[in-house]
Coordinates of C-alpha atoms in Angstrom, one line a residue:
Chain V
M112 CA 9.7 54.4 -64.3
L113 CA 8.9 51.5 -66.5
S114 CA 6.5 52.2 -69.5
R115 CA 3.1 50.5 -69.4
Y116 CA 4.4 48.5 -72.5
G117 CA 7.8 47.8 -70.7
V118 CA 6.0 45.8 -67.8
V119 CA 5.2 42.8 -70.1
P120 CA 8.5 42.2 -71.5
L121 CA 9.9 42.7 -67.8
A122 CA 7.5 39.9 -66.7
I123 CA 8.5 37.6 -69.5
A124 CA 12.1 38.3 -68.9
L125 CA 11.8 37.4 -65.2
S126 CA 9.9 34.3 -65.8
V127 CA 12.0 33.0 -68.5
A128 CA 15.5 34.3 -67.8
A129 CA 18.0 32.4 -65.8
P130 CA 16.2 31.1 -62.8
S131 CA 17.4 32.9 -59.6
A132 CA 16.5 33.4 -55.9
R133 CA 13.9 36.1 -55.3
A134 CA 12.1 37.1 -52.4
D135 CA 9.2 34.9 -53.2
I136 CA 7.7 34.1 -49.8
D137 CA 4.1 32.7 -50.2
P138 CA 2.2 34.7 -47.6
N139 CA -0.3 31.7 -46.7
S140 CA 2.5 29.3 -45.9
G141 CA 5.4 31.6 -45.2
I142 CA 7.5 29.5 -47.5
D143 CA 10.0 31.1 -49.8
F144 CA 9.4 29.3 -53.2
A145 CA 11.2 29.1 -56.4
R146 CA 9.0 28.8 -59.4
I147 CA 10.0 25.8 -61.8
R148 CA 9.1 26.4 -65.3
A149 CA 10.5 24.9 -68.4
V150 CA 7.4 22.9 -68.9
G151 CA 7.9 19.6 -70.7
N152 CA 11.4 19.6 -70.2
A153 CA 13.6 16.6 -71.4
P154 CA 14.0 14.0 -68.9
W155 CA 17.4 12.7 -67.5
P156 CA 19.1 10.9 -70.5
G157 CA 21.6 9.2 -68.4
D158 CA 25.6 9.4 -68.3
G159 CA 26.4 5.6 -69.0
T160 CA 26.2 4.6 -65.3
P161 CA 24.9 1.2 -65.0
D162 CA 21.4 0.6 -63.4
D163 CA 20.5 4.3 -63.4
R164 CA 16.9 4.2 -62.4
A165 CA 16.8 8.0 -62.9
I166 CA 17.0 7.7 -66.5
G167 CA 13.7 8.9 -68.2
R168 CA 12.7 10.6 -65.1
G169 CA 12.6 14.4 -64.1
R170 CA 10.4 15.5 -66.8
V171 CA 7.4 17.7 -65.6
N172 CA 4.8 19.0 -67.7
Y173 CA 3.4 21.7 -65.6
E174 CA 4.8 24.6 -63.5
Y175 CA 5.1 24.2 -59.9
S176 CA 6.8 25.9 -57.0
I177 CA 9.4 24.2 -54.6
G178 CA 10.7 25.5 -51.4
K179 CA 14.1 27.2 -51.8
F180 CA 15.0 25.9 -48.3
E181 CA 14.3 22.7 -46.5
V182 CA 11.8 23.1 -43.8
T183 CA 13.3 25.4 -41.3
T184 CA 13.2 25.4 -37.4
A185 CA 10.9 28.3 -37.5
Q186 CA 8.4 26.6 -39.8
W187 CA 8.5 23.4 -37.9
V188 CA 8.0 25.1 -34.5
E189 CA 5.0 26.9 -35.9
F190 CA 3.6 23.6 -37.1
F191 CA 4.4 21.8 -33.8
N192 CA 3.1 24.4 -31.5
A193 CA -0.2 24.1 -33.6
A194 CA -0.1 20.5 -33.3
F195 CA 1.0 20.0 -29.6
D196 CA -0.1 23.2 -27.6
R197 CA -3.6 21.9 -27.5
P198 CA -5.8 21.4 -24.4
G199 CA -6.2 18.1 -23.0
G200 CA -3.4 16.4 -24.9
N201 CA -5.4 16.4 -28.1
Q202 CA -2.5 15.7 -30.3
S203 CA -2.0 13.6 -33.5
P204 CA -0.1 10.4 -32.6
H205 CA 1.9 10.4 -35.9
L206 CA 3.8 13.6 -34.7
V207 CA 6.9 13.3 -32.8
P208 CA 9.0 16.4 -31.8
P209 CA 12.6 16.3 -33.2
D210 CA 15.8 16.3 -31.4
F211 CA 17.5 17.8 -34.2
W212 CA 16.5 21.3 -34.8
G213 CA 17.0 24.6 -33.4
A214 CA 14.1 24.9 -31.1
S215 CA 14.0 24.9 -27.4
S216 CA 11.1 24.2 -25.0
A217 CA 8.6 27.0 -24.0
T218 CA 5.8 27.1 -21.7
A219 CA 2.6 25.7 -23.0
Q220 CA -0.5 27.9 -23.4
N221 CA -2.9 25.0 -22.8
S222 CA -3.1 22.5 -20.1
G223 CA -1.6 19.2 -21.4
G224 CA 0.1 20.9 -24.2
R225 CA 3.7 21.5 -25.3
R226 CA 5.3 24.3 -27.0
W227 CA 8.6 25.4 -28.5
Q228 CA 10.4 28.6 -29.1
V229 CA 13.1 29.6 -31.5
L230 CA 15.8 31.8 -30.0
P231 CA 17.0 34.4 -32.4
G232 CA 19.5 33.3 -35.0
R233 CA 18.2 29.8 -34.9
E234 CA 15.3 30.2 -37.2
M235 CA 16.9 28.8 -40.3
L236 CA 18.4 25.9 -38.7
P237 CA 17.5 22.5 -40.4
V238 CA 15.1 20.2 -39.0
G239 CA 15.9 16.4 -38.8
N240 CA 13.7 13.5 -37.4
I241 CA 11.0 14.2 -39.8
D242 CA 9.5 10.9 -41.1
W243 CA 7.4 10.9 -44.2
R244 CA 4.1 10.8 -42.6
M245 CA 4.9 14.0 -40.5
A246 CA 5.8 15.7 -43.8
A247 CA 2.6 14.7 -45.3
M248 CA 0.7 16.2 -42.3
Y249 CA 2.5 19.4 -42.7
C250 CA 1.4 19.6 -46.2
N251 CA -2.2 19.1 -44.8
W252 CA -1.7 21.7 -42.5
L253 CA -0.6 24.4 -44.9
H254 CA -3.4 23.2 -47.4
N255 CA -6.0 24.1 -44.6
G256 CA -4.6 27.5 -43.9
K257 CA -2.8 26.6 -40.7
S258 CA -6.2 25.8 -39.1
S259 CA -5.9 24.9 -35.3
D260 CA -8.5 22.3 -36.0
L261 CA -7.2 19.0 -35.6
A262 CA -8.9 17.8 -38.8
A263 CA -6.6 20.3 -40.6
F264 CA -3.8 17.9 -39.9
E265 CA -5.5 14.9 -41.2
S266 CA -6.4 15.5 -44.8
G267 CA -6.2 17.9 -47.5
A268 CA -3.0 16.7 -49.3
Y269 CA -2.7 13.1 -47.9
D270 CA -5.5 11.2 -46.0
V271 CA -4.0 10.2 -42.7
S272 CA -6.4 7.4 -42.3
T273 CA -4.5 5.5 -44.9
F274 CA -1.3 5.6 -42.7
G275 CA -0.5 2.1 -41.7
Y276 CA 1.2 -1.3 -42.2
F277 CA -0.1 -4.5 -43.7
G278 CA 2.6 -6.7 -42.3
N279 CA 5.6 -4.6 -43.2
I280 CA 4.0 -3.1 -46.2
F281 CA 3.1 0.4 -45.7
T282 CA -0.5 1.4 -46.7
D283 CA -0.2 5.0 -47.0
Q284 CA -1.7 7.1 -49.7
V285 CA 0.9 7.0 -52.5
T286 CA 0.5 10.4 -54.0
R287 CA -1.2 13.8 -53.1
S288 CA -4.8 14.3 -53.3
P289 CA -6.3 16.1 -56.2
G290 CA -6.4 19.8 -55.6
A291 CA -3.7 19.7 -52.9
R292 CA -2.0 23.0 -52.7
Y293 CA 1.1 22.0 -50.8
W294 CA 2.5 18.5 -51.1
I295 CA 5.8 16.4 -50.8
P296 CA 7.6 16.8 -54.1
S297 CA 7.4 13.9 -56.5
W298 CA 10.7 12.5 -57.5
D299 CA 10.4 14.0 -60.9
E300 CA 9.6 17.5 -59.4
W301 CA 12.5 17.1 -57.1
L302 CA 15.1 16.0 -59.8
K303 CA 14.0 18.8 -62.1
A304 CA 14.3 21.4 -59.3
A305 CA 17.6 20.1 -58.1
H306 CA 19.4 19.2 -61.5
Y307 CA 17.6 20.4 -64.5
D308 CA 18.9 23.8 -65.9
P309 CA 16.9 25.3 -68.6
N310 CA 20.0 27.3 -69.8
K311 CA 22.6 24.9 -69.2
N312 CA 23.8 24.7 -72.8
G313 CA 22.8 28.4 -73.7
P314 CA 19.8 30.5 -73.7
D315 CA 16.8 28.1 -73.5
Q316 CA 19.0 25.1 -74.3
G317 CA 18.3 23.1 -71.3
G318 CA 20.4 20.3 -69.8
W319 CA 20.9 18.3 -66.8
W320 CA 23.7 18.7 -64.0
K321 CA 24.9 15.5 -62.5
Y322 CA 25.0 17.1 -59.1
S323 CA 22.4 19.3 -57.4
I324 CA 24.6 22.3 -57.1
T325 CA 24.8 23.2 -60.7
S326 CA 27.8 21.1 -61.1
D327 CA 29.1 17.9 -62.6
T328 CA 31.5 17.4 -59.9
V329 CA 30.7 16.1 -56.4
P330 CA 30.2 18.8 -53.8
I331 CA 32.9 19.5 -51.4
S332 CA 32.2 18.6 -47.8
G333 CA 33.0 21.3 -45.3
P334 CA 31.6 24.2 -43.4
P335 CA 30.4 27.6 -45.2
S336 CA 33.1 30.1 -45.7
S337 CA 30.8 32.5 -43.8
L338 CA 31.3 30.4 -40.7
A339 CA 34.5 29.1 -41.4
P340 CA 36.8 31.5 -43.2
G341 CA 38.8 30.0 -46.0
S342 CA 36.7 27.0 -46.1
L343 CA 36.0 25.5 -49.5
G344 CA 32.8 23.7 -48.3
Q345 CA 29.9 23.5 -50.6
A346 CA 27.6 21.4 -48.4
N347 CA 26.8 20.6 -45.0
A348 CA 27.3 16.9 -45.2
G349 CA 30.0 14.4 -45.5
G350 CA 31.0 14.5 -41.7
W351 CA 33.2 17.4 -41.8
A352 CA 34.8 18.7 -38.6
F353 CA 35.8 22.3 -37.7
P354 CA 36.8 23.8 -34.3
N355 CA 33.7 25.1 -32.2
L356 CA 31.3 24.4 -35.1
S357 CA 28.9 21.7 -35.5
P358 CA 27.1 20.7 -38.6
G359 CA 24.0 21.4 -36.5
D360 CA 25.0 25.1 -36.1
V361 CA 24.9 25.8 -39.9
P362 CA 21.7 27.5 -41.0
L363 CA 20.0 26.6 -44.4
G364 CA 21.1 28.8 -47.0
A365 CA 24.6 29.5 -45.6
Y366 CA 26.3 28.1 -48.7
S367 CA 24.9 31.2 -50.3
N368 CA 26.6 30.7 -53.6
V369 CA 25.8 27.0 -53.9
T370 CA 22.2 26.4 -55.3
S371 CA 20.5 24.3 -57.8
P372 CA 19.8 25.8 -61.2
W373 CA 16.7 27.2 -59.7
G374 CA 18.1 28.7 -56.7
L375 CA 17.4 25.8 -54.3
Y376 CA 19.8 25.8 -51.3
D377 CA 21.0 22.7 -49.5
T378 CA 19.9 20.2 -52.0
A379 CA 23.2 18.7 -51.0
G380 CA 23.7 18.7 -47.3
G381 CA 21.3 19.9 -44.5
T382 CA 18.8 16.9 -44.5
S383 CA 18.0 14.2 -46.8
E384 CA 14.7 15.1 -48.5
W385 CA 11.6 12.9 -48.8
T386 CA 9.8 12.5 -52.1
E387 CA 6.4 10.9 -52.9
E388 CA 8.2 8.3 -54.9
V389 CA 7.6 4.7 -53.8
I390 CA 10.6 2.6 -54.5
Q391 CA 11.4 -1.3 -54.2
F392 CA 15.1 -1.8 -54.1
T393 CA 14.9 -5.6 -54.4
P394 CA 12.1 -8.0 -55.2
Q395 CA 12.2 -9.4 -51.7
Q396 CA 11.8 -6.2 -49.7
P397 CA 8.6 -4.1 -49.3
N398 CA 8.2 -0.7 -50.8
N399 CA 9.9 2.3 -49.5
R400 CA 9.6 6.0 -50.0
L401 CA 12.6 7.5 -51.7
F402 CA 14.7 10.4 -50.5
E403 CA 17.2 12.5 -52.2
G404 CA 20.4 14.2 -51.0
S405 CA 23.3 13.9 -48.5
Y406 CA 22.7 14.8 -45.0
W407 CA 24.4 16.7 -42.1
Y408 CA 26.9 15.0 -39.7
S409 CA 27.6 12.0 -42.1
G410 CA 26.9 10.6 -45.4
P411 CA 29.1 10.7 -48.6
L412 CA 28.4 13.5 -51.0
V413 CA 28.5 11.1 -53.9
V414 CA 24.9 10.4 -53.1
D415 CA 24.1 13.9 -54.6
K416 CA 24.8 12.5 -58.0
I417 CA 21.4 12.3 -60.0
D418 CA 21.3 8.5 -60.1
V419 CA 21.8 7.8 -56.4
F420 CA 19.0 8.0 -53.9
G421 CA 18.0 6.4 -50.6
G422 CA 14.8 4.9 -49.6
I423 CA 13.2 3.4 -46.4
F424 CA 9.9 3.0 -44.6
P425 CA 7.7 6.0 -44.1
T426 CA 7.9 6.2 -40.4
Y427 CA 11.9 6.2 -40.5
S428 CA 12.6 9.5 -38.6
A429 CA 16.2 9.6 -38.2
F430 CA 18.3 12.8 -37.7
S431 CA 19.1 12.7 -41.4
Q432 CA 15.6 13.0 -42.6
G433 CA 13.7 16.3 -43.6
F434 CA 12.0 17.6 -46.7
R435 CA 11.1 20.7 -48.7
I436 CA 7.5 21.6 -49.7
A437 CA 6.1 21.6 -53.2
S438 CA 3.1 23.7 -54.2
S439 CA 0.7 24.8 -56.9
V440 CA 0.8 28.3 -55.4
P441 CA 2.6 30.7 -57.7
S442 CA 5.1 33.1 -56.1
P443 CA 3.7 36.4 -55.1
T444 CA 6.1 37.9 -57.6
T445 CA 4.9 35.8 -60.3
T446 CA 1.2 36.5 -59.5
I447 CA 1.8 40.4 -59.4
L448 CA 3.6 40.2 -62.6
L449 CA 0.9 38.2 -64.3
M450 CA -1.7 40.6 -63.0
V451 CA 0.3 43.4 -64.2
G452 CA 0.8 41.9 -67.4
A453 CA -2.8 41.0 -68.0
G454 CA -3.8 44.4 -67.1
V455 CA -1.5 45.9 -69.6
L456 CA -2.5 43.6 -72.4
F457 CA -6.2 44.4 -71.6
R458 CA -5.5 48.1 -71.8
R459 CA -3.6 47.6 -75.1
R460 CA -6.3 45.6 -76.4
R461 CA -8.8 48.5 -75.5
H462 CA -6.6 51.0 -77.2
T463 CA -6.5 49.0 -80.7
Chain D
M82 CA 54.8 -29.9 -65.7
T83 CA 54.0 -27.7 -68.6
W84 CA 52.1 -24.5 -68.5
R85 CA 49.3 -26.1 -70.2
S86 CA 48.7 -28.9 -67.8
L87 CA 49.3 -26.3 -64.9
G88 CA 46.5 -24.2 -66.5
L89 CA 44.3 -27.3 -66.8
L90 CA 45.0 -28.1 -63.2
A91 CA 44.0 -24.8 -62.2
G92 CA 40.8 -24.8 -64.1
L93 CA 40.0 -28.1 -62.5
V94 CA 40.5 -26.6 -59.1
L95 CA 38.7 -23.6 -59.9
S96 CA 35.8 -25.7 -61.4
G97 CA 35.8 -27.9 -58.3
V98 CA 35.4 -24.9 -56.2
A99 CA 32.5 -23.7 -58.3
T100 CA 30.9 -27.2 -58.3
Q101 CA 31.3 -27.4 -54.7
A102 CA 29.9 -24.1 -54.2
S103 CA 26.9 -24.8 -56.2
A104 CA 26.2 -28.2 -54.1
Q105 CA 26.9 -26.8 -50.8
S106 CA 25.0 -23.6 -51.1
I107 CA 26.9 -21.1 -49.0
A108 CA 29.8 -19.4 -50.8
V109 CA 32.7 -17.3 -49.4
R110 CA 34.2 -14.7 -51.7
R111 CA 37.2 -12.5 -51.0
D112 CA 37.7 -9.4 -53.1
G113 CA 35.8 -10.9 -56.1
Q114 CA 37.2 -14.5 -55.8
I115 CA 35.4 -17.4 -54.3
I116 CA 37.6 -19.0 -51.6
S117 CA 35.5 -21.7 -50.0
A118 CA 32.2 -23.3 -50.0
H119 CA 30.2 -24.7 -47.2
A120 CA 27.0 -26.6 -46.5
G121 CA 23.9 -24.7 -45.7
G122 CA 23.4 -24.2 -42.0
S123 CA 27.0 -25.0 -41.0
A124 CA 29.4 -22.8 -39.1
I125 CA 32.0 -21.1 -41.3
T126 CA 35.4 -20.2 -40.6
I127 CA 37.2 -17.7 -42.9
D128 CA 41.0 -17.2 -42.4
L129 CA 42.1 -13.9 -43.8
G130 CA 45.8 -14.6 -42.9
N131 CA 47.7 -11.3 -42.6
V132 CA 45.3 -8.3 -43.4
S133 CA 47.6 -5.6 -44.7
Q134 CA 45.0 -3.9 -46.8
S135 CA 41.4 -3.4 -47.0
T136 CA 39.4 -6.4 -48.0
V137 CA 35.9 -7.2 -48.8
V138 CA 34.6 -10.5 -47.7
S139 CA 31.2 -11.8 -48.7
V140 CA 29.1 -14.8 -47.4
F141 CA 26.1 -15.7 -49.4
D142 CA 23.8 -18.5 -50.6
V143 CA 24.8 -19.5 -54.1
A144 CA 21.2 -19.4 -55.1
T145 CA 21.4 -15.6 -54.8
Q146 CA 24.0 -15.5 -57.6
S147 CA 21.2 -15.6 -60.1
G148 CA 19.3 -13.0 -58.4
G149 CA 17.1 -15.5 -56.5
N150 CA 16.0 -15.6 -52.9
P151 CA 18.3 -17.5 -50.6
I152 CA 17.2 -20.9 -49.6
V153 CA 19.6 -21.8 -46.8
A154 CA 20.8 -20.3 -43.6
V155 CA 24.4 -20.1 -42.4
G156 CA 25.7 -20.8 -38.9
S157 CA 28.3 -18.8 -37.0
V158 CA 30.8 -17.0 -38.9
T159 CA 34.4 -16.9 -37.5
I160 CA 36.9 -14.7 -39.0
Q161 CA 40.6 -15.6 -38.3
G162 CA 43.6 -13.5 -39.2
T163 CA 45.8 -10.6 -37.9
L164 CA 45.4 -7.1 -38.8
T165 CA 49.0 -6.1 -39.7
N166 CA 48.0 -2.5 -41.2
P167 CA 46.1 -0.3 -38.6
A168 CA 44.6 1.5 -41.8
A169 CA 43.3 -1.5 -43.4
R170 CA 39.5 -2.0 -43.1
V171 CA 37.5 -5.2 -43.4
T172 CA 34.0 -5.1 -45.0
L173 CA 32.0 -8.4 -44.1
L174 CA 28.9 -8.8 -46.3
I175 CA 26.5 -11.5 -45.6
A176 CA 24.1 -10.4 -48.2
G177 CA 23.2 -11.4 -51.7
A178 CA 25.7 -12.3 -54.2
S179 CA 25.4 -9.0 -56.2
V180 CA 26.4 -7.1 -53.1
S181 CA 30.2 -6.4 -53.6
A182 CA 30.7 -3.3 -51.4
L183 CA 29.2 -1.1 -48.8
P184 CA 26.2 0.8 -50.4
Q185 CA 25.8 4.5 -50.1
F186 CA 22.8 4.7 -48.1
A187 CA 22.5 2.3 -45.1
T188 CA 18.7 2.9 -45.3
A189 CA 18.6 1.2 -48.8
P190 CA 17.5 -2.6 -48.5
L191 CA 20.1 -5.1 -49.9
P192 CA 19.4 -8.4 -51.4
F193 CA 19.1 -11.1 -48.9
G194 CA 22.1 -13.4 -48.8
V195 CA 20.9 -16.1 -46.4
T196 CA 17.6 -17.1 -45.0
S197 CA 18.9 -16.9 -41.5
L198 CA 22.1 -16.5 -39.4
E199 CA 21.6 -19.0 -36.7
A200 CA 24.2 -19.2 -34.0
A201 CA 22.0 -18.9 -30.7
P202 CA 22.8 -19.3 -28.0
G203 CA 26.5 -18.8 -29.1
Q204 CA 28.5 -16.2 -30.8
A205 CA 27.2 -15.5 -34.4
I206 CA 30.3 -13.4 -35.5
T207 CA 33.7 -14.1 -33.9
F208 CA 37.0 -12.7 -34.6
S209 CA 40.3 -14.3 -33.6
D210 CA 42.0 -11.0 -33.4
N211 CA 40.6 -7.9 -31.6
A212 CA 42.1 -5.4 -33.8
L213 CA 40.6 -7.3 -36.8
Q214 CA 37.3 -7.0 -35.0
Q215 CA 37.7 -3.3 -34.5
A216 CA 38.6 -2.7 -38.3
T217 CA 35.6 -4.7 -39.6
T218 CA 32.3 -3.0 -40.6
L219 CA 29.4 -5.4 -41.0
V220 CA 26.4 -6.0 -43.3
I221 CA 23.8 -8.8 -43.0
A222 CA 20.8 -9.0 -45.1
A223 CA 18.8 -12.2 -44.1
S224 CA 15.3 -12.8 -45.2
Q225 CA 14.1 -14.5 -42.0
N226 CA 16.0 -14.2 -38.5
I227 CA 19.2 -13.5 -37.0
T228 CA 20.3 -15.1 -33.8
G229 CA 23.5 -15.3 -31.8
R230 CA 25.6 -12.6 -30.3
I231 CA 27.4 -10.2 -32.6
D232 CA 30.3 -8.2 -31.4
V233 CA 31.9 -6.1 -34.4
G234 CA 33.7 -3.0 -34.9
R235 CA 30.9 -1.2 -36.9
V236 CA 27.5 -2.1 -38.1
F237 CA 26.6 -0.6 -41.5
R238 CA 23.3 -2.4 -41.8
I239 CA 21.5 -5.4 -40.3
E240 CA 18.3 -6.6 -41.5
A241 CA 16.2 -9.6 -40.8
G242 CA 13.3 -9.0 -43.4
G243 CA 10.5 -11.5 -42.7
V244 CA 7.7 -12.4 -45.2
T245 CA 4.2 -10.8 -45.0
D246 CA 1.3 -13.1 -45.6
P247 CA -0.7 -11.5 -48.4
N248 CA -3.9 -12.5 -47.0
T249 CA -3.5 -11.9 -43.2
G250 CA -0.6 -9.5 -43.1
Q251 CA 1.1 -11.4 -40.5
V252 CA 4.8 -11.3 -40.8
T253 CA 6.6 -14.5 -40.5
G254 CA 10.2 -14.3 -39.3
G255 CA 11.9 -11.0 -39.4
I256 CA 13.2 -11.3 -35.9
I257 CA 16.6 -10.2 -34.7
S258 CA 17.3 -11.8 -31.3
S259 CA 21.0 -11.2 -31.3
D260 CA 22.8 -9.0 -28.9
I261 CA 24.8 -6.5 -31.0
T262 CA 27.7 -4.5 -29.8
A263 CA 29.7 -2.1 -32.1
T264 CA 33.0 -2.1 -30.5
A265 CA 34.8 0.5 -32.5
A266 CA 34.3 4.3 -32.1
D267 CA 32.7 6.4 -34.9
L268 CA 35.1 6.6 -37.7
P269 CA 36.0 10.4 -37.6
P270 CA 36.1 12.5 -40.7
A271 CA 39.2 13.9 -42.0
T272 CA 40.6 17.4 -41.3
P273 CA 40.4 19.8 -44.3
P274 CA 40.0 19.3 -47.0
F275 CA 37.7 16.6 -45.8
T276 CA 38.2 14.0 -48.5
V277 CA 37.7 11.1 -46.0
L278 CA 34.3 10.7 -44.8
G279 CA 33.2 9.8 -41.3
E280 CA 31.1 6.8 -40.5
F281 CA 29.0 6.0 -37.5
A282 CA 29.5 2.9 -35.4
I283 CA 26.0 1.8 -36.1
N284 CA 24.0 3.1 -39.1
A285 CA 20.9 1.0 -39.4
I286 CA 19.3 -2.1 -37.8
V287 CA 15.8 -3.1 -39.4
A288 CA 13.7 -6.0 -38.6
G289 CA 10.5 -6.7 -40.3
N290 CA 9.0 -8.2 -37.2
A291 CA 10.9 -7.6 -33.9
I292 CA 14.2 -6.8 -32.4
R293 CA 14.7 -8.6 -29.1
G294 CA 18.5 -8.3 -28.4
N295 CA 20.4 -5.7 -26.8
I296 CA 21.9 -3.1 -29.1
T297 CA 25.0 -1.3 -27.8
T298 CA 27.5 1.0 -28.9
Q299 CA 30.5 1.0 -26.7
Q300 CA 32.7 4.1 -27.9
A301 CA 30.5 6.0 -30.2
F302 CA 28.9 9.3 -29.9
D303 CA 26.6 9.2 -32.7
P304 CA 23.8 11.7 -33.4
I305 CA 21.7 8.7 -33.7
T306 CA 22.8 5.1 -33.9
F307 CA 20.1 3.0 -35.4
E308 CA 16.5 2.9 -36.2
T309 CA 14.1 0.1 -36.7
L310 CA 10.9 -0.9 -38.2
A311 CA 10.0 -3.7 -35.9
G312 CA 6.6 -5.8 -35.9
G313 CA 6.8 -7.2 -32.4
P314 CA 8.2 -5.8 -29.2
T315 CA 11.5 -4.1 -29.3
S316 CA 13.1 -5.0 -26.0
Q317 CA 16.1 -4.4 -24.0
T318 CA 17.7 -2.0 -26.1
A319 CA 20.5 -0.2 -24.4
L320 CA 23.3 2.2 -25.7
K321 CA 26.1 2.6 -23.3
S322 CA 29.4 4.2 -22.5
A323 CA 29.1 7.2 -25.1
T324 CA 32.2 8.9 -25.0
N325 CA 32.5 12.4 -26.5
H326 CA 34.0 11.7 -29.8
P327 CA 35.3 15.1 -31.0
A328 CA 34.3 14.6 -34.5
H329 CA 30.7 13.8 -33.7
R330 CA 30.1 15.7 -30.6
S331 CA 26.6 16.5 -29.6
P332 CA 25.1 19.2 -31.8
K333 CA 24.6 22.3 -30.0
I334 CA 21.2 23.1 -31.4
Q335 CA 19.3 20.1 -29.7
P336 CA 18.0 20.1 -26.1
S337 CA 20.7 18.8 -23.8
T338 CA 20.7 15.0 -23.0
M339 CA 18.6 14.5 -26.0
A340 CA 17.8 10.8 -25.4
A341 CA 17.3 11.2 -21.7
A342 CA 14.8 14.2 -22.5
R343 CA 13.1 11.8 -24.7
S344 CA 12.3 9.4 -22.1
A345 CA 10.7 6.0 -22.6
S346 CA 7.3 7.4 -21.2
E347 CA 7.4 10.5 -23.4
R348 CA 7.9 8.2 -26.3
S349 CA 5.3 5.7 -25.3
G350 CA 2.7 8.6 -24.6
A351 CA 3.7 10.1 -28.0
K352 CA 3.5 7.0 -30.0
N353 CA 0.4 5.3 -28.8
S354 CA -2.1 4.1 -31.0
P355 CA -3.6 4.8 -33.6
R356 CA -0.2 4.5 -35.0
P357 CA -0.1 0.6 -34.7
P358 CA 2.1 0.0 -31.9
E359 CA 3.8 -2.8 -33.7
R360 CA 4.9 -0.3 -36.1
S361 CA 6.1 2.3 -34.1
T362 CA 9.6 3.7 -35.2
R363 CA 12.1 4.3 -32.5
R364 CA 14.8 6.9 -32.3
I365 CA 17.5 5.8 -30.1
H366 CA 20.5 8.0 -29.3
S367 CA 23.7 7.1 -27.8
A368 CA 24.2 10.3 -25.9
T369 CA 22.6 8.6 -22.9
A370 CA 24.0 5.9 -20.5
Q371 CA 20.7 3.8 -20.8
A372 CA 17.8 4.3 -23.0
S373 CA 15.7 1.0 -22.4
C374 CA 12.6 0.4 -23.8

């Protein structure tokens, strides 16, 4: 058993040591979070690539949590059942059920409603066809405790009443509302969680990996070895082909040994992931929302390099589009350790 | 003739081309070298000769060479030549001069290369050789409109931008009225070790205002073929004759006949106001015979 004084060092060790995957499921959202620390990290310095817009980005001056996985079929089904299995067709017009996920239709519980189910084994399949606005509404719903009230979808993290276009320029709320508990990651948050390693150059000697799989070389396209024995694949992207196996059959996290420095799975492959960043590629074109990462079925894996990103209008909901949640919510592990640590310090102080 | 005079002559020829390009507005560049210049709005014929290796052909308003907006349109574009190597690919870029290759995301806007591609009611892009057509991947970035029929192997991105009035929000231009057909199949990925990447027959077609033509993939079986942001009505969109390409077979995780299941009525019901109808984003899949909207 740990001594009462041994708990604090353990807590510190777990919070500072090499980031790794832990069972950090937030009970409110059901999301397995990684806690991103290394507050005030150095930004991406560049590697000499011309026109690298990521230079100077990726520095985050606060702790935050981010999903270890992209949004899963099980999570999206729960969300869509809440949004669609409602009496009288009282549904948000911004939400459109995806084609590319692991769910199948089920019998609605309300007249005029729609419902889906997840068959066993498909819970962790990725979800495509998520446009930026749907992602924002999912954040609202989580922020509001998964309330069934329609208003729970409309505000909290992003005000849905701002969603629209002026000509071909979108008018959506740019960044999350103050106090939001769940949100779409900012580009800086995404870059840090995917590419920054607090121990890259030794203990507490942080640095940046060019690719989001804790590597400076491009990920290998291919199925995971767990489903295709002998495969060297590192990402569900790039248009690989394998007998009797589709990219749509590969669950999130299947590349179990391929993660970002903080333990995020499928930063390369699965779906491309929306961020909050607003990007204008050319002066002539309107703003777009930036997204990161290669995607299933197609797409070259060179896009997983830190200086490469995509962007398009926020109602773009192609099969390639998904996201992962960011949050201010500390992981349960962290919370417990901090509480224990605080308790021990309190007790030590009383004894001195 | 001395080497010196030969060099002088070559210099004069090159400078003549450059001067001509500046004066006549539309330049054609092949693999980094300007090969011809044309008056704005005129039809262009590009002779590639025997194409034995992959090549990149660019068409752009010379005003874009300095990063500016295009000021002239281009008429129909005819590609002549013969594909002598089945493995060779042709990349046809009607985009800003700075675009020299296919970008990494089809979803990223490109600098506009011309104001419009104006060929209606005729053919906008014509190939003298069917194999050459099949081997060609097309990019168009026009600031205004695109008209005239387009038949090409694959479409990476076609965009008609349009301009938003800052006071009223009204979009001028941004209309694709072309019938567009991708005649080639999805480019399959390689077998292990997967070093060659796949490519869909149609990646992205984007209009700032409206798409009014037929969009067709003939031999593809993409998970999704294109997506648009269209201000005005998007009409007569059809995807036909999907074949079950083994490399991009329908994913097993989705409901069967995905596009059919997502019927037009379902879509319209799901996407009615308050989402501005002119801004509805459409997901069209090629796994069905017809998905008209």
